[in-house]
Coordinates of C-alpha atoms and ligand atoms in Angstrom, one line a residue:
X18 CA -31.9 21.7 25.8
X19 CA -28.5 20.3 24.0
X20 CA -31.0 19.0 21.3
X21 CA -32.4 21.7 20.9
X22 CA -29.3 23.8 20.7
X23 CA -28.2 21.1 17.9
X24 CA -25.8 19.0 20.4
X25 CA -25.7 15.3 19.9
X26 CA -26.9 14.0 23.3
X27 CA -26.8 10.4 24.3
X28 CA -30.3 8.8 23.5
X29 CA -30.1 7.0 27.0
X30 CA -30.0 10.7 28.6
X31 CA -33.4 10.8 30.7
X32 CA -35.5 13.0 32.9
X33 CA -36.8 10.9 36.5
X34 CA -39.1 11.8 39.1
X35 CA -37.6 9.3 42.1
X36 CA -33.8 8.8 43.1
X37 CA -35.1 4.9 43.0
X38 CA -35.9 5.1 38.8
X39 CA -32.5 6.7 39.0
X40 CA -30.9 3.5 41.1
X41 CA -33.1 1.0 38.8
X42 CA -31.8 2.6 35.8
X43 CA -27.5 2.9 36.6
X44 CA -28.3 -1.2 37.5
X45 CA -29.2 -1.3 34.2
X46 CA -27.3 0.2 32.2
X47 CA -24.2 -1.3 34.9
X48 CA -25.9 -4.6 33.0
X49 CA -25.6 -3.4 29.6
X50 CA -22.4 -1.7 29.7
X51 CA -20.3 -4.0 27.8
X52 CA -22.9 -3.8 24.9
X53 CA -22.4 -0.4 24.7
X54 CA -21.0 1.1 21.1
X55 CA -18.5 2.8 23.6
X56 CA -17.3 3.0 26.9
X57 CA -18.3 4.2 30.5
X58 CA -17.5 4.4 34.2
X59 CA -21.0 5.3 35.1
X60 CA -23.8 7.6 34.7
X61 CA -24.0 11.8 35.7
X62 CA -27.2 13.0 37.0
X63 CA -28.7 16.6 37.3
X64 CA -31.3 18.3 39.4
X65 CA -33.4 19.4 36.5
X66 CA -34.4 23.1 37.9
X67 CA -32.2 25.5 37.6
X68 CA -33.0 27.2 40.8
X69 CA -33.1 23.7 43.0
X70 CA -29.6 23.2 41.6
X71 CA -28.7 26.6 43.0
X72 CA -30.2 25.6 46.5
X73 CA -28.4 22.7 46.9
X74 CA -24.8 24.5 46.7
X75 CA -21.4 23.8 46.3
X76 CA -18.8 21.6 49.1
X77 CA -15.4 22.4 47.6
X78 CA -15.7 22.4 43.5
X79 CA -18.6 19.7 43.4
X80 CA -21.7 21.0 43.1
X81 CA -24.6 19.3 45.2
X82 CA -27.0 19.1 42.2
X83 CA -24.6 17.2 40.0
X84 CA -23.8 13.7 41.4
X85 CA -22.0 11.1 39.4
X86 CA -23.1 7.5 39.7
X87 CA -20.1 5.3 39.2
X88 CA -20.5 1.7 38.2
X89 CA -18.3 -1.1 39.9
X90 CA -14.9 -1.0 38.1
X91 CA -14.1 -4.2 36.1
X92 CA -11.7 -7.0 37.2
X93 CA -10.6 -10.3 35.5
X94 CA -8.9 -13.4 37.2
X95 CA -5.5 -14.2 34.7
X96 CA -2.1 -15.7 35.0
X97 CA 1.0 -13.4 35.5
X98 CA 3.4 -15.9 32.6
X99 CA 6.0 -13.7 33.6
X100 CA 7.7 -10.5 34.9
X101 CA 9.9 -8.1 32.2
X102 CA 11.5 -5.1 32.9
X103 CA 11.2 -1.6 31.1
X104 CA 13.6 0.8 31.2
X105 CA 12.1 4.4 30.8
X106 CA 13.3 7.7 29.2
X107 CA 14.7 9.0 32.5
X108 CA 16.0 5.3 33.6
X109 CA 13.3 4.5 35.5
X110 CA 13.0 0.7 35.6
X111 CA 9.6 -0.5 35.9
X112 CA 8.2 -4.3 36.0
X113 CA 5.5 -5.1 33.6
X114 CA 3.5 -8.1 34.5
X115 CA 2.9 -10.2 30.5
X116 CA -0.5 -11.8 31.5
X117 CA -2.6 -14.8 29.8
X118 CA -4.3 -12.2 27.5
X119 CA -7.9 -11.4 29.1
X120 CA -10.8 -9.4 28.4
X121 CA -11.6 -6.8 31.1
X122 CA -14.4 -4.3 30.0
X123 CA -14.7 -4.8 26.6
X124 CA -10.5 -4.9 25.4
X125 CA -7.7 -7.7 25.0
X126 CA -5.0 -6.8 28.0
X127 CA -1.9 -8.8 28.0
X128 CA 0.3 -6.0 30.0
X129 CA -0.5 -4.9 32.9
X130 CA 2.4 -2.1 35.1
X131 CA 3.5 -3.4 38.2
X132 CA 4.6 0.2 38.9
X133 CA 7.3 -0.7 40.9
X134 CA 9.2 -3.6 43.0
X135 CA 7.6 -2.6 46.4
X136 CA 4.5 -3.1 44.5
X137 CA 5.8 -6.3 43.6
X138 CA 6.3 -7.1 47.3
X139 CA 3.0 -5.7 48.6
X140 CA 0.8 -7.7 46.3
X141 CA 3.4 -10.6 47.0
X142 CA 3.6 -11.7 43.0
X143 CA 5.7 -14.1 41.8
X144 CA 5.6 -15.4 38.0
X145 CA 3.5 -18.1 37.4
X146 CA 0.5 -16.9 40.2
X147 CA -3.1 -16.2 39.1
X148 CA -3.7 -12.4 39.8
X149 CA -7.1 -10.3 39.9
X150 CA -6.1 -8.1 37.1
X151 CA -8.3 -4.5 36.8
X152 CA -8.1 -1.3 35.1
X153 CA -6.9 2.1 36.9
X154 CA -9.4 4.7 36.2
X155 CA -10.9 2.0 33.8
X156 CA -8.3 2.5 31.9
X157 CA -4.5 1.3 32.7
X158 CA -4.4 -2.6 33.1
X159 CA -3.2 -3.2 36.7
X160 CA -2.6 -6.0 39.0
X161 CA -4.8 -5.2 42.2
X162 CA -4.3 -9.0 43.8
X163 CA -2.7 -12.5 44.0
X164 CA -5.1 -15.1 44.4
X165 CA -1.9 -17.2 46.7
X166 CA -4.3 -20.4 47.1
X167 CA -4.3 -21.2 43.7
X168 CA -0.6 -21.5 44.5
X169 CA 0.8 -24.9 42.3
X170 CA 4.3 -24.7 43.7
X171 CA 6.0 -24.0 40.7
X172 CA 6.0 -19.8 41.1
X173 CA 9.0 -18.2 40.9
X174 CA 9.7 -15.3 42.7
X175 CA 11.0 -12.0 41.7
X176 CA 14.2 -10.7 42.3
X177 CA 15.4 -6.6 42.1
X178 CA 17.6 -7.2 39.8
X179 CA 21.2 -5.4 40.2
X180 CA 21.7 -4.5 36.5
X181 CA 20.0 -2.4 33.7
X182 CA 18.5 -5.2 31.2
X183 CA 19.7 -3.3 28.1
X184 CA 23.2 -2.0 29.1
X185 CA 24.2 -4.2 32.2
X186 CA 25.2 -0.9 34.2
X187 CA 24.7 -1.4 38.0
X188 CA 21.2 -0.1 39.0
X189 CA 20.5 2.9 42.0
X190 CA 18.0 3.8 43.6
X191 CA 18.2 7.3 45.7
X192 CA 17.1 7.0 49.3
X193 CA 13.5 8.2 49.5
X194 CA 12.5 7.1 46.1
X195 CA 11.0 4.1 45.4
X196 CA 12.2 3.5 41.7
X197 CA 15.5 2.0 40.5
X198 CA 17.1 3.5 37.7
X199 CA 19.8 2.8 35.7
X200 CA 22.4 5.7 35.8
X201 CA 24.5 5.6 32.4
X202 CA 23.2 8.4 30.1
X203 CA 24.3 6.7 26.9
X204 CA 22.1 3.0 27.9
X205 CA 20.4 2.4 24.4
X206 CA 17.2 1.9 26.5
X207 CA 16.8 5.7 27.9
X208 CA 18.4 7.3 24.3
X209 CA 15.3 5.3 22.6
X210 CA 12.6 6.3 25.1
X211 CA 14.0 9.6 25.0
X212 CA 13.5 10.0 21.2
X213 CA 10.4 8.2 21.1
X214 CA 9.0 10.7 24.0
X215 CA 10.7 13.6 21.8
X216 CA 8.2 12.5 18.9
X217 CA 5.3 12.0 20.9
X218 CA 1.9 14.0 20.2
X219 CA 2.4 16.1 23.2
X220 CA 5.9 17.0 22.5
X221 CA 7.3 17.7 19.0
X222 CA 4.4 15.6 17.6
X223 CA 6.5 14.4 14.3
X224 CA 3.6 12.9 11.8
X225 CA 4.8 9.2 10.8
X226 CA 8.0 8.8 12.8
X227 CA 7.2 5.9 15.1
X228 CA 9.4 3.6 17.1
X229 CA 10.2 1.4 14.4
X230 CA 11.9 4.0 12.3
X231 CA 13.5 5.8 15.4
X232 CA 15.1 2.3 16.1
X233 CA 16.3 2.0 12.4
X234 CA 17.8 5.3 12.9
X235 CA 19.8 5.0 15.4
X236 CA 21.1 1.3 14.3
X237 CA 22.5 2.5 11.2
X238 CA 24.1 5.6 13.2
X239 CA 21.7 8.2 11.3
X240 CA 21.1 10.0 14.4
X241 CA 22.6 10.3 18.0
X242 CA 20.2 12.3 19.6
X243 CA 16.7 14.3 19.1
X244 CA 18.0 17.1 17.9
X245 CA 19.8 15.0 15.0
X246 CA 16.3 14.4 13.9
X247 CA 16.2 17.7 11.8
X248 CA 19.4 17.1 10.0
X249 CA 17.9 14.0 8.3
X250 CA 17.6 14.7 4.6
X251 CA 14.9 12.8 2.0
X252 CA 18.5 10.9 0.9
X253 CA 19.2 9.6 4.0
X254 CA 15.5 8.1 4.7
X255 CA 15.6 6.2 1.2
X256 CA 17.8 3.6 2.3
X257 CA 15.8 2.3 5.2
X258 CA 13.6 -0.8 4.7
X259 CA 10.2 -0.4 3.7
X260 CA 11.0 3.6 2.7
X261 CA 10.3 4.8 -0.9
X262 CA 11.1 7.9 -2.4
X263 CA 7.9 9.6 -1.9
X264 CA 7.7 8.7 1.9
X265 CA 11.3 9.8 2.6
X266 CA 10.2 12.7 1.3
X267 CA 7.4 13.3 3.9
X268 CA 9.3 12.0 6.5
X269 CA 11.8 14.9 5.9
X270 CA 9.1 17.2 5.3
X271 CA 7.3 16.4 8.6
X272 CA 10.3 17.1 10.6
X273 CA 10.7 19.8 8.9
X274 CA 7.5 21.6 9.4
X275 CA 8.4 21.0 13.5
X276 CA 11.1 22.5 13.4
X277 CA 9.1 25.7 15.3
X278 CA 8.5 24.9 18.5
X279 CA 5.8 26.2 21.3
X280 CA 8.1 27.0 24.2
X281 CA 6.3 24.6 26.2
X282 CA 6.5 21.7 24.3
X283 CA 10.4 22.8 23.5
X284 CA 10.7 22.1 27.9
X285 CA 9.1 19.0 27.3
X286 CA 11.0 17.7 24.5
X287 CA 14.2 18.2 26.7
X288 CA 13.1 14.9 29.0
X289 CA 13.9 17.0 32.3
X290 CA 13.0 14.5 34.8
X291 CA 9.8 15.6 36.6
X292 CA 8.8 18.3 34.2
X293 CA 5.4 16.9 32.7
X294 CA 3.2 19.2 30.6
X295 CA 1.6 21.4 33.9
X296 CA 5.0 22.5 35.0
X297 CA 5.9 23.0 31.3
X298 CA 3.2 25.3 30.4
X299 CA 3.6 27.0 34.1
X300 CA 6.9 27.7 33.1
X301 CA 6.5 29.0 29.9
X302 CA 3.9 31.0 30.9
X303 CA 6.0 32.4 34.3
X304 CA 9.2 33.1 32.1
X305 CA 8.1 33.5 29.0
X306 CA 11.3 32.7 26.9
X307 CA 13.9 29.5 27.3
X308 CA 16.7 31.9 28.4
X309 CA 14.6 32.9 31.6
X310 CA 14.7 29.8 32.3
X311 CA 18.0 28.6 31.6
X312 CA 19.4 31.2 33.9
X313 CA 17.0 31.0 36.7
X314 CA 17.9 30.0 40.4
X315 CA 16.6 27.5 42.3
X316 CA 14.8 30.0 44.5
X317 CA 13.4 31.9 41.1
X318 CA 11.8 28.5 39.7
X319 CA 10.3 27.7 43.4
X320 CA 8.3 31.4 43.0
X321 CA 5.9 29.3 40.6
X322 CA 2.9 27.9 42.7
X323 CA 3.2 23.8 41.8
X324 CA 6.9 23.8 41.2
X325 CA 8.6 22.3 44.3
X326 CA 11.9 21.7 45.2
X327 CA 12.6 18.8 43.9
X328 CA 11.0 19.8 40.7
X329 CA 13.0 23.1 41.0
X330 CA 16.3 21.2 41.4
X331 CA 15.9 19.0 39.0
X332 CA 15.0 21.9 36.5
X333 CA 18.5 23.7 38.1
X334 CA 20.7 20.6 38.0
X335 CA 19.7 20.0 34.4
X336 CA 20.7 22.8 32.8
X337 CA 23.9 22.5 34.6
X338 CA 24.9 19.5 33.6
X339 CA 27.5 19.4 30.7
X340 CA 26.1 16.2 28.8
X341 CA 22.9 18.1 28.8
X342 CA 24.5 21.5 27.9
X343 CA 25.6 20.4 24.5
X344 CA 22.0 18.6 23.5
X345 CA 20.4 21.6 24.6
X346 CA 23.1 23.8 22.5
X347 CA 22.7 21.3 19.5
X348 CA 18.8 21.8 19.8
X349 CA 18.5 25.1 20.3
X350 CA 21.0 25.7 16.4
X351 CA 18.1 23.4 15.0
X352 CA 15.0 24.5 16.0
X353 CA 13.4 28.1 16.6
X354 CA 10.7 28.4 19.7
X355 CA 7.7 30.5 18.5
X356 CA 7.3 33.8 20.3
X357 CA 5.2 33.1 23.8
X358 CA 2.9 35.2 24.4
X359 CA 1.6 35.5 28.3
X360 CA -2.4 34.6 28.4
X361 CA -3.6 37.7 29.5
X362 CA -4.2 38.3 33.1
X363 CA -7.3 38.3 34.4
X364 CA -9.4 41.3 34.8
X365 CA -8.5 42.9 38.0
X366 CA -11.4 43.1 40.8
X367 CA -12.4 45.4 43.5
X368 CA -10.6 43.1 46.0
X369 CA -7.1 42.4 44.1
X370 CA -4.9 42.6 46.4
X371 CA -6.4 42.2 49.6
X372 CA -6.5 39.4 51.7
X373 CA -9.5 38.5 53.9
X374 CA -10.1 36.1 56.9
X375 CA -13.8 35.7 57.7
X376 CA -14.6 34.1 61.5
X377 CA -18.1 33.0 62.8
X378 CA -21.5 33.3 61.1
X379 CA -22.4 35.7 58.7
X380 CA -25.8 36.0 57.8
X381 CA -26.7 36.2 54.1
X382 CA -23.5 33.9 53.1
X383 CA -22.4 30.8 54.4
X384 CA -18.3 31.4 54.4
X385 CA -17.6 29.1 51.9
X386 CA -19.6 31.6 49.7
X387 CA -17.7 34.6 50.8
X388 CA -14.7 32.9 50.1
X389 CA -15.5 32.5 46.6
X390 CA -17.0 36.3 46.5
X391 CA -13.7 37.5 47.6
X392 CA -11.5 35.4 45.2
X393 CA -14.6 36.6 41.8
X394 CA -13.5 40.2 43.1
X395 CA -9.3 39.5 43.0
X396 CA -8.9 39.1 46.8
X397 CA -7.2 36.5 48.6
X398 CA -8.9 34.2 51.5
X399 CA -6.9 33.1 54.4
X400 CA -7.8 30.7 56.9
X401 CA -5.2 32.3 59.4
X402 CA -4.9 35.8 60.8
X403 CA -1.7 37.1 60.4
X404 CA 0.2 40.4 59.8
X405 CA -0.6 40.0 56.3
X406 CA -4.1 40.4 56.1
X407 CA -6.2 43.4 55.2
X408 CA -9.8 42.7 56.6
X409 CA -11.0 40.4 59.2
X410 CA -14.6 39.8 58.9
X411 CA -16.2 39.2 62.2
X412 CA -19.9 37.4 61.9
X413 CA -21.8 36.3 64.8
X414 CA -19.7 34.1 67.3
X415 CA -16.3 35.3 66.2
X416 CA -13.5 32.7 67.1
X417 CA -10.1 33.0 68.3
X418 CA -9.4 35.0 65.3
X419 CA -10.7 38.1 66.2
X420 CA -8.9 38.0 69.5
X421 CA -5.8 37.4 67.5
X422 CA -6.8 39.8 64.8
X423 CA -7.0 42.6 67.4
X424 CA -3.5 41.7 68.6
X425 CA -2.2 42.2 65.4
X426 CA -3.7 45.3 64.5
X427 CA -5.5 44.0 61.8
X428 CA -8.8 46.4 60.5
X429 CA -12.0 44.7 61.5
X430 CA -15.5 44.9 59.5
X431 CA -18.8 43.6 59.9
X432 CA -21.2 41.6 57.9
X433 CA -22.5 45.0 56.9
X434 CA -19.1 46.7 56.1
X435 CA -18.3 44.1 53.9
X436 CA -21.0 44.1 51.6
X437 CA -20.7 47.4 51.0
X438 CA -17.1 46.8 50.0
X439 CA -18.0 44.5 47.5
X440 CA -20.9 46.1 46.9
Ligands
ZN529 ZN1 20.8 0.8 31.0

């Protein structure tokens, strides 16, 4: 069909009669993987009818008919030469493991993230050992094991260590966390990452300012912060190694042309710790302007379904804090945020509103699909009865529910009643 409606499809794609051609093939192809012209964690299969495929249903999101057929994820056997630290944009210090480099599905790794120094002490690494190294997801070079009886002697273990490798600052860790991080605001480490991370593609995405020039920048004192960034005239980018007139000029101009911001990417390009691109967006699209949030409680931010507490406090605490007050005033002087307009909401159903429970069996859906009729219409379902809920539909064998639904005072329907309300 995807041929036919002028889609490239992959030639492998096939049609089988058995599950067992379907085995012999994913074997295969598990084989030939690394020949590939690209990459792949396995193979999707289809029931090729489109009424079988309804048959089989859905458990949760996954449809029955669709099954992916994953292929055993990669590993390679390498030495750890050593362990480095990395500070990140919001301090976070994080050990990264500098490997013998090794080939693991089909690319070079010579880095692999050790995430973390209880990591280090579950997987018991010290520098020098032989590790199974793999890729998360297939993708992320990780350290999944030590192989300890390849052991010469010569290891070396590693300590926490009690300062920030860039600025020598005394490391913290809060209780409850599991990452040290080093606290002073002006470490050279975090005000790079920071800027780099301010750049990046899913941020201000500035064409042709990488960490290279970022670093020059702030050596010669050009810029302080982000928001310094758009200040930087073609005049000032000529003097930097490598620069010529004609790509200061786009350099300048790139910045430039950034300087109007979607309000989501504006939240991002503030480094709040903990606000990645969901809450961004969620926010944005909750509040609509950067005032609304600005001003908003802790308790207003929390409304948002996927904003927590700590998220919420760290959204709170941020905009409270006065180092952060003047980058945000300094930012805000430089740059405009484009107009957000709310997605439209969708159309409402003959059920918004109204929140259902369904107990024991109904007859011509199971309740998984009832549940999904009610939330196509706008309505809610709850698992629970409780003072909040509008119908309680009662199949054969009715539970506990109805009991308590009665209780409660809660209006009861039938299988028949409520297939009339959704008609
Ligand atoms: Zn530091």
């Amino acid at each position: 069909i995807l041929n036919s409606l002028g889609f490239k499809s992959d030639k492998f794609s096939r049609i089988f009669g058995k599950s067992e051609e379907i085995l012999g093939f994913w074997k295969r192809i598990e084989k030939e993987r690394e020949k590939l012209p690209f990459q792949i964690d396995g193979l999707v299969t289809a029931i090729d009818d489109n009424d079988l495929f309804k048959k089989a249903g859905v458990v949760g999101k996954a449809p029955r008919g669709a099954i992916a057929f994953k292929f055993t994820p990669e590993e390679a056997t390498t030495i750890i030469k050593d362990v480095v630290l990395q500070v990140g944009r919001t301090g976070v210090i994080t050990p990264i493991a500098l490997l013998n480099p090794i080939k693991i599905g089909g690319v070079v790794v010579s880095r692999a993230t050790l995430h973390n120094f209880d990591e280090i002490q579950r997987l018991g690494i010290k520098a020098g050992d032989t590790a199974v190294v793999g890729r998360a997801g297939d993708v992320i070079p990780e350290v999944r094991k030590v192989l300890k009886e390849l052991r010469t002697g010569k290891e070396k273990s590693i300590k926490i260590p009690a300062q920030c490798p860039v600025c020598k600052t005394k490391i913290v860790k809060e209780p409850g966390e599991t990452a040290y991080r080093c606290p002073n605001r002006n470490c050279p480490a975090i005000k790079k990452e920071k800027i780099y991370h301010f750049v990046g593609r899913a941020v201000f995405d500035i064409d042709g300012l990488g960490p290279k020039i970022i670093d020059r920048l702030l050596d010669q004192g050009l810029i302080q912060d982000a928001a310094d960034l758009f200040d930087l005239k073609q005049g000032d980018l000529i003097p930097l190694p490598r620069f010529a007139e004609k790509s200061a000029e786009n350099l300048a101009a790139a910045i430039q042309a950034r300087k109007t911001i979607e309000l989501p990417r504006f939240l991002m390009g503030l480094g709040i710790f903990r606000v990645g691109f969901e809450s961004a967006r969620d926010l944005a699209q909750h509040f609509g302007n950067i005032e609304a949030i600005e001003k908003a409680s802790i308790d207003d931010l929390k409304k948002i379904s996927g904003i927590g507490e700590k998220v919420a406090k760290s959204i709170y605490d941020w905009f409270r804090d006065e180092y952060n007050k003047i980058f945000f005033k300094k930012l805000m002087n430089r740059v405009a945020i484009k107009f957000y307009k709310k997605p439209p909401k969708k159309p409402i159903g003959k059920l918004a509103g109204k929140k259902f429970v369904i107990t024991g069996i109904l007859k011509r859906f199971s309740r998984e699909q009832a549940k999904n009729k009610i939330i196509e219409l706008g309505g809610k379902a709850s698992e629970n009865a409780t003072q909040d809920v509008d119908y309680l539909v009662a199949g054969k064998e009715p539970g506990g529910k109805l009991e308590k639904a009665k209780k409660l005072g809660l209006k009861i329907i039938n299988e028949r009643e409520f297939l009339d309300l959704i008609g």
